[in-house]
Amino acid sequence: MSSEPALMSLASVAKAIADRRVSSREATQSCLERIARWQPHLNAFMAIEAEDALKAADAMDAALAKGVRCGVLHGVPVAHKDMYYEAGKVVTCGSRIRRDFVATTTATALQRLKDAGTIRLGSLQMAEFAYGPTGHNSHYGPVHNPFALDRITGGSSSGSGSAVAARLTFAALGSDTGGSIRMPAHFCGVTGLKTTVGRVSRAGAMPLSQSLDTVGPLARTAEDCAILLGLMAGADPADPTAISGPLPDYAAATTGSVKGLTIGVPGAFYVDDLDAEVAGVLDATIAVFRREGANVVRVELPDQRQLSGASQLVLAVEAAAFHKRWMIERPQDYGPQVLMRLQNGLAIPGVAYLEALRWRGPALAAHLAAVAEVDAVIAPVSPVAAPTIAESDVGNSPEADKVLQRLTRFTRPINYLGLPSLAIPSGFTRAGLPVGMQLIGRSFDEATLLRIGAAFQRATDFHDRVPELK
């Protein structure tokens, strides 16, 4: 066990606290000490609530001393993307418009983690209204990548990716509408799970796109993500889109091997126009799966460019609809890039939007037919490792869409189809930048993705690499 509790995984620290080998105060103090060192360099936190966190930790330790354990994450300190409402707390959503908004309800996903015993360190930075894939924020400044401070974290869950990577929090909730969990996981070297639409309640989470939004965790390991998903998943009266029915034992799934499983490698699109080092990491990852006993085959997927375009169209219209009133009344309070993207959504005809929605069912059926013989598909999260903050700071220039589309071209099709995808740290470039791969599964089959991801992490140590503050 590390002498610095903050370096432990979520699963490890939860067990250490339960066994009373580490106190909640010690775990919380360890995170707060790292936050004090790293925050001036990362800008990962929106708010740090040190005093309240320590008080809560002491209360958890006192309860445990009396034999009372609140849940499987009793006394574990965490922080989440600043778009999850918590009653009585300011939730900015990364925006100027909601700079002083105080929530009156608590997000279901957040409440379920609180019920399991977690305590709050504060809230994490994010792209404005979750509408940006780089980590830039014109109101609060960019979040920095702990592996290279001049590089982006990816967005929109920028603070979540940065804080988990730097070991400032044991885990964080993100959201994924077009890649906003998987890209920070890829760029920052952590594990991120984009869940199936309907797997986790979205009640109390700031909406961006009603048919694409998903709630999911970023953490150190696939095992950690499995624990979090098991706590959050399931039906919710406050969200009629949350699916009811029995849930798999996600944590148990992570103990399985990949022997006997078949992993598909796309023959096109996801392997096109890759940076050479990303392509090398993909090949090395495939080699690990083969060595661990998986059968790796080529799969031919339907045209992913059409899926990507449909995803962009649906997102643009639904985001514009949600923001229409503020765009009329407070356009000056948006950042220029976010305002430009929202205004573009207003120009899309309703017929085009409805056609994109109607095509989703046939597109999903075609995809599932193409992958009928495989348990998961592996693909890069992005064609490149993290670019610099400066070179990706395109604002609302004519080049903005081109830059944003390249970064997200491998994530958007999965959002359109509503499928689950697990991003796992898979290697590093020669310059020391993380590279992640995504495992794409069938609807509501997160368990298989977590099984494969955990098996990969038992065979490699990329997820254990800790950035150093230089």
Short mmCIF file of N, CA, C and O in Angstrom, two decimals, residues 409-469:
data_model
loop_
_atom_site.label_atom_id
_atom_site.label_comp_id
_atom_site.label_asym_id
_atom_site.label_seq_id
_atom_site.Cartn_x
_atom_site.Cartn_y
_atom_site.Cartn_z
N ARG A 409 -13.83 12.64 -34.17
CA ARG A 409 -14.39 11.82 -35.27
C ARG A 409 -14.58 10.36 -34.88
O ARG A 409 -15.46 9.68 -35.42
N PHE A 410 -13.82 9.86 -33.92
CA PHE A 410 -13.94 8.45 -33.53
C PHE A 410 -14.91 8.22 -32.37
O PHE A 410 -15.18 7.08 -32.00
N THR A 411 -15.41 9.28 -31.78
CA THR A 411 -16.32 9.11 -30.64
C THR A 411 -17.77 9.35 -31.01
O THR A 411 -18.67 8.71 -30.47
N ARG A 412 -18.03 10.28 -31.91
CA ARG A 412 -19.41 10.68 -32.21
C ARG A 412 -20.30 9.54 -32.72
O ARG A 412 -21.48 9.47 -32.35
N PRO A 413 -19.81 8.63 -33.58
CA PRO A 413 -20.70 7.57 -34.06
C PRO A 413 -21.28 6.73 -32.94
O PRO A 413 -22.43 6.29 -33.02
N ILE A 414 -20.51 6.51 -31.89
CA ILE A 414 -20.96 5.66 -30.78
C ILE A 414 -22.07 6.37 -30.02
O ILE A 414 -23.03 5.73 -29.55
N ASN A 415 -21.97 7.69 -29.87
CA ASN A 415 -23.04 8.44 -29.22
C ASN A 415 -24.33 8.36 -30.02
O ASN A 415 -25.41 8.21 -29.45
N TYR A 416 -24.22 8.48 -31.31
CA TYR A 416 -25.42 8.43 -32.15
C TYR A 416 -26.14 7.10 -31.99
O TYR A 416 -27.37 7.04 -31.91
N LEU A 417 -25.37 6.01 -31.93
CA LEU A 417 -25.96 4.69 -31.80
C LEU A 417 -26.41 4.39 -30.38
O LEU A 417 -27.13 3.41 -30.14
N GLY A 418 -25.97 5.19 -29.41
CA GLY A 418 -26.35 4.98 -28.02
C GLY A 418 -25.62 3.85 -27.33
O GLY A 418 -26.04 3.38 -26.27
N LEU A 419 -24.51 3.39 -27.90
CA LEU A 419 -23.81 2.21 -27.41
C LEU A 419 -22.84 2.55 -26.27
O LEU A 419 -22.40 3.69 -26.14
N PRO A 420 -22.44 1.55 -25.48
CA PRO A 420 -21.43 1.79 -24.45
C PRO A 420 -20.03 1.71 -25.03
O PRO A 420 -19.79 1.00 -26.01
N SER A 421 -19.10 2.42 -24.40
CA SER A 421 -17.71 2.40 -24.84
C SER A 421 -16.81 2.68 -23.64
O SER A 421 -17.07 3.62 -22.88
N LEU A 422 -15.79 1.88 -23.48
CA LEU A 422 -14.84 2.03 -22.37
C LEU A 422 -13.49 2.46 -22.92
O LEU A 422 -12.89 1.77 -23.74
N ALA A 423 -13.01 3.63 -22.47
CA ALA A 423 -11.69 4.12 -22.86
C ALA A 423 -10.67 3.68 -21.81
O ALA A 423 -10.89 3.88 -20.61
N ILE A 424 -9.59 3.07 -22.27
CA ILE A 424 -8.57 2.56 -21.35
C ILE A 424 -7.20 3.10 -21.74
O ILE A 424 -6.87 3.21 -22.92
N PRO A 425 -6.35 3.45 -20.74
CA PRO A 425 -4.98 3.87 -21.06
C PRO A 425 -4.24 2.71 -21.72
O PRO A 425 -4.21 1.60 -21.19
N SER A 426 -3.64 2.98 -22.88
CA SER A 426 -3.08 1.89 -23.67
C SER A 426 -1.63 2.08 -24.07
O SER A 426 -1.03 1.20 -24.68
N GLY A 427 -1.07 3.24 -23.75
CA GLY A 427 0.33 3.48 -24.09
C GLY A 427 0.67 4.95 -23.97
O GLY A 427 -0.17 5.77 -23.56
N PHE A 428 1.91 5.26 -24.34
CA PHE A 428 2.40 6.63 -24.28
C PHE A 428 3.22 6.93 -25.53
O PHE A 428 3.85 6.03 -26.10
N THR A 429 3.20 8.17 -25.95
CA THR A 429 4.07 8.59 -27.05
C THR A 429 5.49 8.75 -26.54
O THR A 429 5.75 8.74 -25.33
N ARG A 430 6.43 8.95 -27.46
CA ARG A 430 7.82 9.18 -27.06
C ARG A 430 7.96 10.43 -26.21
O ARG A 430 8.87 10.53 -25.38
N ALA A 431 7.06 11.39 -26.39
CA ALA A 431 7.09 12.62 -25.59
C ALA A 431 6.40 12.45 -24.24
O ALA A 431 6.32 13.40 -23.46
N GLY A 432 5.91 11.24 -23.95
CA GLY A 432 5.29 10.98 -22.66
C GLY A 432 3.83 11.32 -22.57
O GLY A 432 3.28 11.44 -21.46
N LEU A 433 3.14 11.46 -23.71
CA LEU A 433 1.72 11.77 -23.71
C LEU A 433 0.90 10.49 -23.74
O LEU A 433 1.20 9.56 -24.50
N PRO A 434 -0.17 10.40 -22.93
CA PRO A 434 -0.99 9.20 -22.91
C PRO A 434 -1.74 8.98 -24.22
O PRO A 434 -2.08 9.94 -24.93
N VAL A 435 -2.01 7.72 -24.51
CA VAL A 435 -2.84 7.33 -25.64
C VAL A 435 -3.85 6.30 -25.15
O VAL A 435 -3.47 5.33 -24.48
N GLY A 436 -5.12 6.51 -25.46
CA GLY A 436 -6.16 5.58 -25.03
C GLY A 436 -6.82 4.89 -26.21
O GLY A 436 -6.89 5.43 -27.31
N MET A 437 -7.29 3.69 -25.96
CA MET A 437 -8.11 2.95 -26.91
C MET A 437 -9.51 2.81 -26.33
O MET A 437 -9.69 2.79 -25.11
N GLN A 438 -10.51 2.70 -27.20
CA GLN A 438 -11.87 2.48 -26.72
C GLN A 438 -12.36 1.11 -27.14
O GLN A 438 -12.10 0.64 -28.26
N LEU A 439 -13.06 0.46 -26.22
CA LEU A 439 -13.73 -0.80 -26.47
C LEU A 439 -15.21 -0.49 -26.64
O LEU A 439 -15.83 0.09 -25.75
N ILE A 440 -15.77 -0.85 -27.77
CA ILE A 440 -17.16 -0.53 -28.11
C ILE A 440 -17.98 -1.80 -28.02
O ILE A 440 -17.62 -2.83 -28.61
N GLY A 441 -19.09 -1.75 -27.27
CA GLY A 441 -19.87 -2.95 -27.04
C GLY A 441 -21.28 -2.87 -27.56
O GLY A 441 -21.66 -1.93 -28.28
N ARG A 442 -22.08 -3.86 -27.18
CA ARG A 442 -23.50 -3.87 -27.52
C ARG A 442 -24.28 -3.13 -26.45
O ARG A 442 -23.81 -2.94 -25.33
N SER A 443 -25.49 -2.75 -26.78
CA SER A 443 -26.33 -2.01 -25.84
C SER A 443 -26.44 -2.74 -24.50
O SER A 443 -26.70 -3.95 -24.48
N PHE A 444 -26.21 -2.02 -23.42
CA PHE A 444 -26.34 -2.51 -22.06
C PHE A 444 -25.38 -3.65 -21.72
O PHE A 444 -25.60 -4.37 -20.74
N ASP A 445 -24.33 -3.80 -22.50
CA ASP A 445 -23.33 -4.83 -22.20
C ASP A 445 -22.02 -4.19 -21.71
O ASP A 445 -20.94 -4.55 -22.17
N GLU A 446 -22.14 -3.25 -20.80
CA GLU A 446 -20.95 -2.65 -20.18
C GLU A 446 -20.11 -3.71 -19.48
O GLU A 446 -18.89 -3.58 -19.39
N ALA A 447 -20.75 -4.77 -18.98
CA ALA A 447 -20.03 -5.79 -18.22
C ALA A 447 -18.90 -6.42 -19.04
O ALA A 447 -17.79 -6.63 -18.54
N THR A 448 -19.18 -6.71 -20.31
CA THR A 448 -18.14 -7.31 -21.15
C THR A 448 -17.00 -6.34 -21.40
O THR A 448 -15.81 -6.72 -21.37
N LEU A 449 -17.31 -5.07 -21.62
CA LEU A 449 -16.26 -4.08 -21.82
C LEU A 449 -15.39 -3.95 -20.58
O LEU A 449 -14.15 -3.86 -20.67
N LEU A 450 -16.02 -3.94 -19.40
CA LEU A 450 -15.27 -3.83 -18.15
C LEU A 450 -14.41 -5.07 -17.92
O LEU A 450 -13.30 -4.99 -17.41
N ARG A 451 -14.92 -6.22 -18.30
CA ARG A 451 -14.14 -7.46 -18.21
C ARG A 451 -12.89 -7.38 -19.08
O ARG A 451 -11.77 -7.70 -18.63
N ILE A 452 -13.07 -6.94 -20.30
CA ILE A 452 -11.92 -6.85 -21.22
C ILE A 452 -10.94 -5.79 -20.74
O ILE A 452 -9.72 -6.01 -20.74
N GLY A 453 -11.46 -4.64 -20.32
CA GLY A 453 -10.59 -3.57 -19.85
C GLY A 453 -9.79 -3.97 -18.63
O GLY A 453 -8.58 -3.67 -18.53
N ALA A 454 -10.42 -4.65 -17.69
CA ALA A 454 -9.71 -5.07 -16.48
C ALA A 454 -8.64 -6.11 -16.80
O ALA A 454 -7.55 -6.09 -16.23
N ALA A 455 -8.95 -7.02 -17.73
CA ALA A 455 -7.96 -8.02 -18.12
C ALA A 455 -6.74 -7.35 -18.76
O ALA A 455 -5.60 -7.73 -18.50
N PHE A 456 -7.00 -6.33 -19.59
CA PHE A 456 -5.89 -5.59 -20.20
C PHE A 456 -5.06 -4.89 -19.12
O PHE A 456 -3.83 -4.87 -19.19
N GLN A 457 -5.71 -4.35 -18.12
CA GLN A 457 -4.98 -3.63 -17.08
C GLN A 457 -4.22 -4.56 -16.15
O GLN A 457 -3.22 -4.15 -15.55
N ARG A 458 -4.63 -5.80 -16.03
CA ARG A 458 -3.82 -6.77 -15.28
C ARG A 458 -2.56 -7.14 -16.05
O ARG A 458 -1.56 -7.54 -15.45
N ALA A 459 -2.62 -7.00 -17.38
CA ALA A 459 -1.48 -7.38 -18.22
C ALA A 459 -0.56 -6.20 -18.52
O ALA A 459 0.53 -6.40 -19.08
N THR A 460 -0.96 -4.99 -18.19
CA THR A 460 -0.18 -3.78 -18.49
C THR A 460 -0.17 -2.86 -17.28
O THR A 460 -0.91 -3.08 -16.31
N ASP A 461 0.64 -1.82 -17.35
CA ASP A 461 0.70 -0.88 -16.22
C ASP A 461 0.47 0.57 -16.63
O ASP A 461 0.77 1.49 -15.87
N PHE A 462 -0.07 0.78 -17.81
CA PHE A 462 -0.26 2.16 -18.29
C PHE A 462 -1.17 2.96 -17.35
O PHE A 462 -0.98 4.16 -17.15
N HIS A 463 -2.16 2.30 -16.77
CA HIS A 463 -3.09 2.97 -15.87
C HIS A 463 -2.46 3.35 -14.53
O HIS A 463 -3.02 4.12 -13.76
N ASP A 464 -1.30 2.77 -14.24
CA ASP A 464 -0.61 3.04 -12.97
C ASP A 464 0.37 4.20 -13.07
O ASP A 464 0.94 4.62 -12.05
N ARG A 465 0.60 4.71 -14.28
CA ARG A 465 1.57 5.79 -14.43
C ARG A 465 1.04 7.07 -13.78
O ARG A 465 -0.07 7.51 -14.06
N VAL A 466 1.85 7.66 -12.93
CA VAL A 466 1.45 8.87 -12.19
C VAL A 466 2.26 10.05 -12.72
O VAL A 466 3.48 9.99 -12.74
N PRO A 467 1.62 11.11 -13.17
CA PRO A 467 2.37 12.29 -13.65
C PRO A 467 3.13 12.95 -12.52
O PRO A 467 2.75 12.86 -11.36
N GLU A 468 4.23 13.59 -12.89
CA GLU A 468 5.06 14.31 -11.90
C GLU A 468 4.97 15.79 -12.18
O GLU A 468 4.99 16.23 -13.32
N LEU A 469 4.91 16.57 -11.09
CA LEU A 469 4.88 18.02 -11.22
C LEU A 469 6.32 18.50 -11.29
O LEU A 469 7.10 18.35 -10.36
#
